[in-house]
mmCIF file of C-alpha atoms in Angstrom:
data_model
loop_
_atom_site.group_PDB
_atom_site.id
_atom_site.type_symbol
_atom_site.label_atom_id
_atom_site.label_comp_id
_atom_site.label_asym_id
_atom_site.label_seq_id
_atom_site.Cartn_x
_atom_site.Cartn_y
_atom_site.Cartn_z
ATOM 1 C CA MET B 20 34.200 197.512 146.619
ATOM 2 C CA LYS B 21 35.509 201.077 146.527
ATOM 3 C CA LEU B 22 39.216 201.342 147.316
ATOM 4 C CA THR B 23 41.910 203.995 147.427
ATOM 5 C CA ALA B 24 45.310 203.183 145.931
ATOM 6 C CA TYR B 25 48.736 204.041 147.330
ATOM 7 C CA LEU B 26 51.987 204.122 145.335
ATOM 8 C CA ARG B 27 55.538 204.912 146.455
ATOM 9 C CA VAL B 28 59.071 205.136 145.090
ATOM 10 C CA SER B 29 62.020 206.292 147.160
ATOM 11 C CA THR B 30 64.473 207.020 144.323
ATOM 12 C CA ASP B 31 64.578 207.495 140.541
ATOM 13 C CA ARG B 32 66.642 204.283 140.393
ATOM 14 C CA GLN B 33 63.621 202.255 141.485
ATOM 15 C CA ALA B 34 61.854 203.150 138.249
ATOM 16 C CA ASP B 35 64.711 201.475 136.363
ATOM 17 C CA GLU B 36 64.313 198.393 138.563
ATOM 18 C CA GLY B 37 60.655 197.871 137.664
ATOM 19 C CA LEU B 38 59.290 199.606 140.758
ATOM 20 C CA GLY B 39 58.222 202.885 139.144
ATOM 21 C CA LEU B 40 54.884 204.520 139.870
ATOM 22 C CA ASP B 41 53.602 203.572 136.413
ATOM 23 C CA VAL B 42 54.446 199.907 136.987
ATOM 24 C CA GLN B 43 52.731 199.929 140.367
ATOM 25 C CA GLU B 44 49.648 201.658 138.968
ATOM 26 C CA GLU B 45 49.301 199.148 136.144
ATOM 27 C CA ALA B 46 49.561 196.197 138.556
ATOM 28 C CA ILE B 47 46.928 197.729 140.849
ATOM 29 C CA ARG B 48 44.551 198.448 137.949
ATOM 30 C CA LYS B 49 44.826 194.872 136.685
ATOM 31 C CA TRP B 50 44.232 193.449 140.159
ATOM 32 C CA ALA B 51 41.229 195.699 140.788
ATOM 33 C CA LYS B 52 39.660 194.800 137.451
ATOM 34 C CA ALA B 53 40.205 191.079 137.993
ATOM 35 C CA HIS B 54 38.575 191.235 141.437
ATOM 36 C CA ARG B 55 35.827 193.691 140.446
ATOM 37 C CA HIS B 56 36.900 196.496 142.741
ATOM 38 C CA THR B 57 36.803 200.203 141.887
ATOM 39 C CA ILE B 58 39.739 202.518 142.528
ATOM 40 C CA VAL B 59 38.172 205.876 143.393
ATOM 41 C CA SER B 60 41.335 207.771 144.368
ATOM 42 C CA TRP B 61 45.117 207.554 143.962
ATOM 43 C CA HIS B 62 47.719 208.741 146.444
ATOM 44 C CA ARG B 63 51.444 208.868 145.708
ATOM 45 C CA ASP B 64 54.687 209.454 147.574
ATOM 46 C CA ALA B 65 57.508 210.060 145.097
ATOM 47 C CA GLY B 66 61.048 210.184 146.415
ATOM 48 C CA VAL B 67 59.983 209.162 149.922
ATOM 49 C CA SER B 68 61.757 206.518 152.004
ATOM 50 C CA GLY B 69 59.791 203.444 153.008
ATOM 51 C CA ALA B 70 61.294 203.818 156.476
ATOM 52 C CA ALA B 71 59.474 207.116 157.077
ATOM 53 C CA PRO B 72 56.491 207.025 159.504
ATOM 54 C CA PHE B 73 53.156 206.883 157.703
ATOM 55 C CA ASP B 74 52.003 210.151 159.243
ATOM 56 C CA LYS B 75 55.061 211.856 157.718
ATOM 57 C CA ARG B 76 54.153 210.726 154.208
ATOM 58 C CA GLU B 77 51.506 212.920 152.605
ATOM 59 C CA GLY B 78 50.330 210.282 150.154
ATOM 60 C CA LEU B 79 49.991 207.436 152.630
ATOM 61 C CA ALA B 80 48.463 209.654 155.296
ATOM 62 C CA ALA B 81 45.841 210.815 152.786
ATOM 63 C CA ALA B 82 45.076 207.246 151.713
ATOM 64 C CA LEU B 83 44.593 206.092 155.304
ATOM 65 C CA GLN B 84 42.490 209.164 156.066
ATOM 66 C CA ALA B 85 40.178 208.258 153.180
ATOM 67 C CA VAL B 86 39.660 204.888 154.860
ATOM 68 C CA CYS B 87 39.034 206.433 158.275
ATOM 69 C CA ASP B 88 36.599 208.970 156.805
ATOM 70 C CA GLY B 89 34.579 206.153 155.269
ATOM 71 C CA ASP B 90 35.141 207.395 151.714
ATOM 72 C CA VAL B 91 36.436 203.946 150.743
ATOM 73 C CA ALA B 92 36.264 200.437 152.150
ATOM 74 C CA GLY B 93 40.010 199.891 152.077
ATOM 75 C CA VAL B 94 43.426 200.640 150.601
ATOM 76 C CA ILE B 95 45.369 198.797 147.884
ATOM 77 C CA PHE B 96 49.081 198.994 147.079
ATOM 78 C CA HIS B 97 51.432 197.043 144.810
ATOM 79 C CA LYS B 98 53.448 195.128 147.431
ATOM 80 C CA LEU B 99 53.966 195.298 151.166
ATOM 81 C CA ASP B 100 57.391 196.891 150.723
ATOM 82 C CA ARG B 101 55.699 199.807 148.930
ATOM 83 C CA LEU B 102 53.714 200.395 152.107
ATOM 84 C CA ALA B 103 56.865 200.337 154.228
ATOM 85 C CA ARG B 104 60.371 198.908 154.251
ATOM 86 C CA LYS B 105 60.637 199.128 158.018
ATOM 87 C CA LEU B 106 58.633 196.500 159.878
ATOM 88 C CA THR B 107 57.476 198.794 162.679
ATOM 89 C CA GLU B 108 56.145 201.342 160.184
ATOM 90 C CA GLN B 109 54.453 198.623 158.141
ATOM 91 C CA GLU B 110 52.645 197.319 161.191
ATOM 92 C CA ALA B 111 51.692 200.837 162.346
ATOM 93 C CA ALA B 112 50.098 201.641 158.976
ATOM 94 C CA LEU B 113 48.232 198.331 158.827
ATOM 95 C CA ALA B 114 46.965 198.727 162.385
ATOM 96 C CA HIS B 115 45.743 202.246 161.626
ATOM 97 C CA ALA B 116 43.727 201.072 158.628
ATOM 98 C CA TRP B 117 42.236 198.170 160.562
ATOM 99 C CA ARG B 118 41.304 200.367 163.546
ATOM 100 C CA CYS B 119 39.325 202.516 161.146
ATOM 101 C CA GLY B 120 37.414 199.463 159.969
ATOM 102 C CA GLY B 121 39.179 199.342 156.620
ATOM 103 C CA ARG B 122 40.497 196.426 154.641
ATOM 104 C CA VAL B 123 44.011 196.237 153.201
ATOM 105 C CA PHE B 124 45.079 194.670 149.915
ATOM 106 C CA ALA B 125 48.335 194.094 148.036
ATOM 107 C CA ALA B 126 48.162 193.481 144.297
ATOM 108 C CA ASP B 127 50.689 190.660 144.503
ATOM 109 C CA GLN B 128 48.985 188.668 147.279
ATOM 110 C CA GLY B 129 45.419 189.831 147.782
ATOM 111 C CA GLU B 130 43.928 190.845 151.108
ATOM 112 C CA ILE B 131 46.209 191.229 154.102
ATOM 113 C CA LEU B 132 44.025 189.885 156.876
ATOM 114 C CA GLN B 133 43.925 191.174 160.419
ATOM 115 C CA ASP B 134 45.495 189.121 163.172
ATOM 116 C CA ASP B 135 43.409 186.228 164.436
ATOM 117 C CA PRO B 136 44.136 184.750 167.889
ATOM 118 C CA ASP B 137 43.012 181.362 166.547
ATOM 119 C CA ASP B 138 45.468 181.573 163.651
ATOM 120 C CA PRO B 139 48.803 182.966 164.954
ATOM 121 C CA MET B 140 50.624 181.897 161.785
ATOM 122 C CA ARG B 141 48.721 184.572 159.884
ATOM 123 C CA MET B 142 50.576 187.239 161.838
ATOM 124 C CA GLY B 143 53.774 185.191 161.779
ATOM 125 C CA PHE B 144 53.998 184.975 157.998
ATOM 126 C CA ARG B 145 53.299 188.701 157.607
ATOM 127 C CA LEU B 146 55.948 189.640 160.165
ATOM 128 C CA MET B 147 58.511 187.324 158.587
ATOM 129 C CA ALA B 148 57.906 188.931 155.191
ATOM 130 C CA GLY B 149 58.392 192.336 156.784
ATOM 131 C CA VAL B 150 61.608 191.258 158.504
ATOM 132 C CA PHE B 151 63.096 189.948 155.253
ATOM 133 C CA SER B 152 62.143 193.167 153.473
ATOM 134 C CA GLN B 153 63.892 195.201 156.162
ATOM 135 C CA ILE B 154 66.973 192.962 155.990
ATOM 136 C CA GLU B 155 67.063 193.351 152.203
ATOM 137 C CA ARG B 156 67.002 197.123 152.596
ATOM 138 C CA ALA B 157 69.852 196.956 155.125
ATOM 139 C CA MET B 158 71.932 194.736 152.812
ATOM 140 C CA ILE B 159 71.424 197.125 149.886
ATOM 141 C CA ALA B 160 72.555 200.020 152.068
ATOM 142 C CA LYS B 161 75.635 198.045 153.160
ATOM 143 C CA ARG B 162 76.598 197.250 149.572
ATOM 144 C CA LEU B 163 76.328 200.927 148.699
ATOM 145 C CA ARG B 164 78.514 201.911 151.654
ATOM 146 C CA ASP B 165 81.092 199.248 150.775
ATOM 147 C CA GLY B 166 81.164 200.411 147.161
ATOM 148 C CA ARG B 167 81.628 204.035 148.146
ATOM 149 C CA LYS B 168 84.378 203.108 150.569
ATOM 150 C CA LEU B 169 86.223 201.183 147.846
ATOM 151 C CA LYS B 170 85.901 204.098 145.423
ATOM 152 C CA ALA B 171 87.256 206.490 148.030
ATOM 153 C CA GLU B 172 90.210 204.201 148.744
ATOM 154 C CA ARG B 173 91.006 204.220 145.026
ATOM 155 C CA GLY B 174 90.801 207.995 144.928
ATOM 156 C CA GLY B 175 87.604 208.142 142.887
ATOM 157 C CA PHE B 176 84.226 209.810 143.215
ATOM 158 C CA ALA B 177 82.739 208.018 146.215
ATOM 159 C CA PHE B 178 79.282 209.424 146.739
ATOM 160 C CA GLY B 179 77.003 207.179 144.731
ATOM 161 C CA SER B 180 75.264 208.442 141.618
ATOM 162 C CA PRO B 181 76.500 211.866 140.448
ATOM 163 C CA PRO B 182 73.972 214.662 140.992
ATOM 164 C CA LEU B 183 71.870 215.910 138.092
ATOM 165 C CA GLY B 184 74.064 218.135 135.936
ATOM 166 C CA PHE B 185 77.209 216.062 136.281
ATOM 167 C CA THR B 186 78.674 212.742 135.231
ATOM 168 C CA ALA B 187 81.586 210.805 136.722
ATOM 169 C CA GLN B 188 84.672 210.383 134.526
ATOM 170 C CA ASP B 189 87.955 208.944 135.745
ATOM 171 C CA GLY B 190 86.931 209.450 139.343
ATOM 172 C CA ALA B 191 85.964 213.113 138.920
ATOM 173 C CA LEU B 192 82.696 214.997 138.421
ATOM 174 C CA VAL B 193 82.360 216.514 134.951
ATOM 175 C CA PRO B 194 79.518 218.859 133.895
ATOM 176 C CA ASP B 195 76.967 217.319 131.524
ATOM 177 C CA GLU B 196 75.695 219.917 129.048
ATOM 178 C CA ALA B 197 72.154 218.545 128.621
ATOM 179 C CA GLU B 198 71.670 217.984 132.337
ATOM 180 C CA GLN B 199 73.089 221.410 133.165
ATOM 181 C CA ALA B 200 70.492 222.906 130.830
ATOM 182 C CA ALA B 201 67.716 221.029 132.655
ATOM 183 C CA VAL B 202 68.979 222.225 136.039
ATOM 184 C CA ALA B 203 69.139 225.816 134.839
ATOM 185 C CA ARG B 204 65.625 225.547 133.408
ATOM 186 C CA ILE B 205 64.274 224.210 136.705
ATOM 187 C CA HIS B 206 65.672 227.185 138.595
ATOM 188 C CA GLU B 207 64.393 229.594 135.943
ATOM 189 C CA LEU B 208 60.853 228.204 136.050
ATOM 190 C CA ARG B 209 60.782 228.114 139.828
ATOM 191 C CA ALA B 210 61.955 231.734 139.964
ATOM 192 C CA GLN B 211 58.975 232.595 137.744
ATOM 193 C CA GLY B 212 56.685 231.318 140.485
ATOM 194 C CA LEU B 213 55.670 228.003 138.909
ATOM 195 C CA SER B 214 54.704 225.138 141.196
ATOM 196 C CA ILE B 215 56.759 221.944 141.237
ATOM 197 C CA ARG B 216 54.165 220.157 139.106
ATOM 198 C CA GLN B 217 54.061 223.052 136.634
ATOM 199 C CA VAL B 218 57.856 222.933 136.435
ATOM 200 C CA ILE B 219 57.688 219.189 135.696
ATOM 201 C CA ALA B 220 55.038 219.664 133.007
ATOM 202 C CA THR B 221 57.203 222.295 131.302
ATOM 203 C CA LEU B 222 60.312 220.106 131.476
ATOM 204 C CA GLU B 223 58.405 217.244 129.859
ATOM 205 C CA ASP B 224 56.959 219.514 127.149
ATOM 206 C CA GLU B 225 60.408 220.903 126.334
ATOM 207 C CA GLY B 226 62.006 217.463 126.158
ATOM 208 C CA HIS B 227 64.289 217.702 129.189
ATOM 209 C CA ARG B 228 64.999 214.256 130.592
ATOM 210 C CA THR B 229 66.038 212.945 133.991
ATOM 211 C CA LYS B 230 69.485 211.469 134.545
ATOM 212 C CA ARG B 231 68.206 208.009 133.607
ATOM 213 C CA GLY B 232 65.923 209.181 130.839
ATOM 214 C CA GLY B 233 62.705 208.575 132.750
ATOM 215 C CA GLN B 234 59.914 210.892 133.799
ATOM 216 C CA TRP B 235 60.378 213.661 136.337
ATOM 217 C CA ASN B 236 58.798 213.384 139.754
ATOM 218 C CA PRO B 237 58.189 216.031 142.437
ATOM 219 C CA GLY B 238 60.696 214.477 144.828
ATOM 220 C CA THR B 239 63.558 214.747 142.321
ATOM 221 C CA VAL B 240 62.881 218.416 141.558
ATOM 222 C CA SER B 241 62.318 219.346 145.211
ATOM 223 C CA ARG B 242 65.576 217.714 146.310
ATOM 224 C CA LEU B 243 67.516 219.478 143.567
ATOM 225 C CA LEU B 244 66.131 222.856 144.653
ATOM 226 C CA ARG B 245 66.867 222.133 148.316
ATOM 227 C CA ARG B 246 70.463 221.169 147.530
ATOM 228 C CA SER B 247 70.922 224.377 145.580
ATOM 229 C CA HIS B 248 69.591 226.512 148.428
ATOM 230 C CA ALA B 249 71.865 224.724 150.900
ATOM 231 C CA ALA B 250 74.969 225.121 148.747
#
């Protein structure tokens, strides 16, 4: 069966937590090979929230369009929470694929079957998994807010991870020489008219690393440029 694959990360931190695009791609490739399916196209959303509507995500919208156009028989992703963290958006994306006659698969659980009036538990289990995923996301957000509040009360830097170019020391932001060089290079390359992907390729070739030492992604570079324009 010909399938299109969808991958998503919302932050650079997710790569450090084993949810990076490379990890997702490897899991999908192994699943497809084991089940004798062929991945004919790959669509990615890097630095995109799982709470965003599917039609606002270029990668997911393209993957679902491939299904609706009949280019593939279905879509495969790593886990349901990569499709969406918000239950309503998860269900909207699934319903869209099914309306187009496509099939939906997750590498960690196989095919996600359409609702069956004779088997209501099928829908029930899927919805419960989506609810728990959404609750987990809410709890993570609460822990981050609580941590920032505590930092602020202690007079420290209270805005999560320091932006690229800086590190937090004794509650204050301090410039990081290597990261400052990467930031300056990004602006220089962009000013030369290079695309985001060309900027990333140059950064990788020159040995510039992200804050956590991983690979650059378009979302990270785009956000940095937007913050600079807004400043």
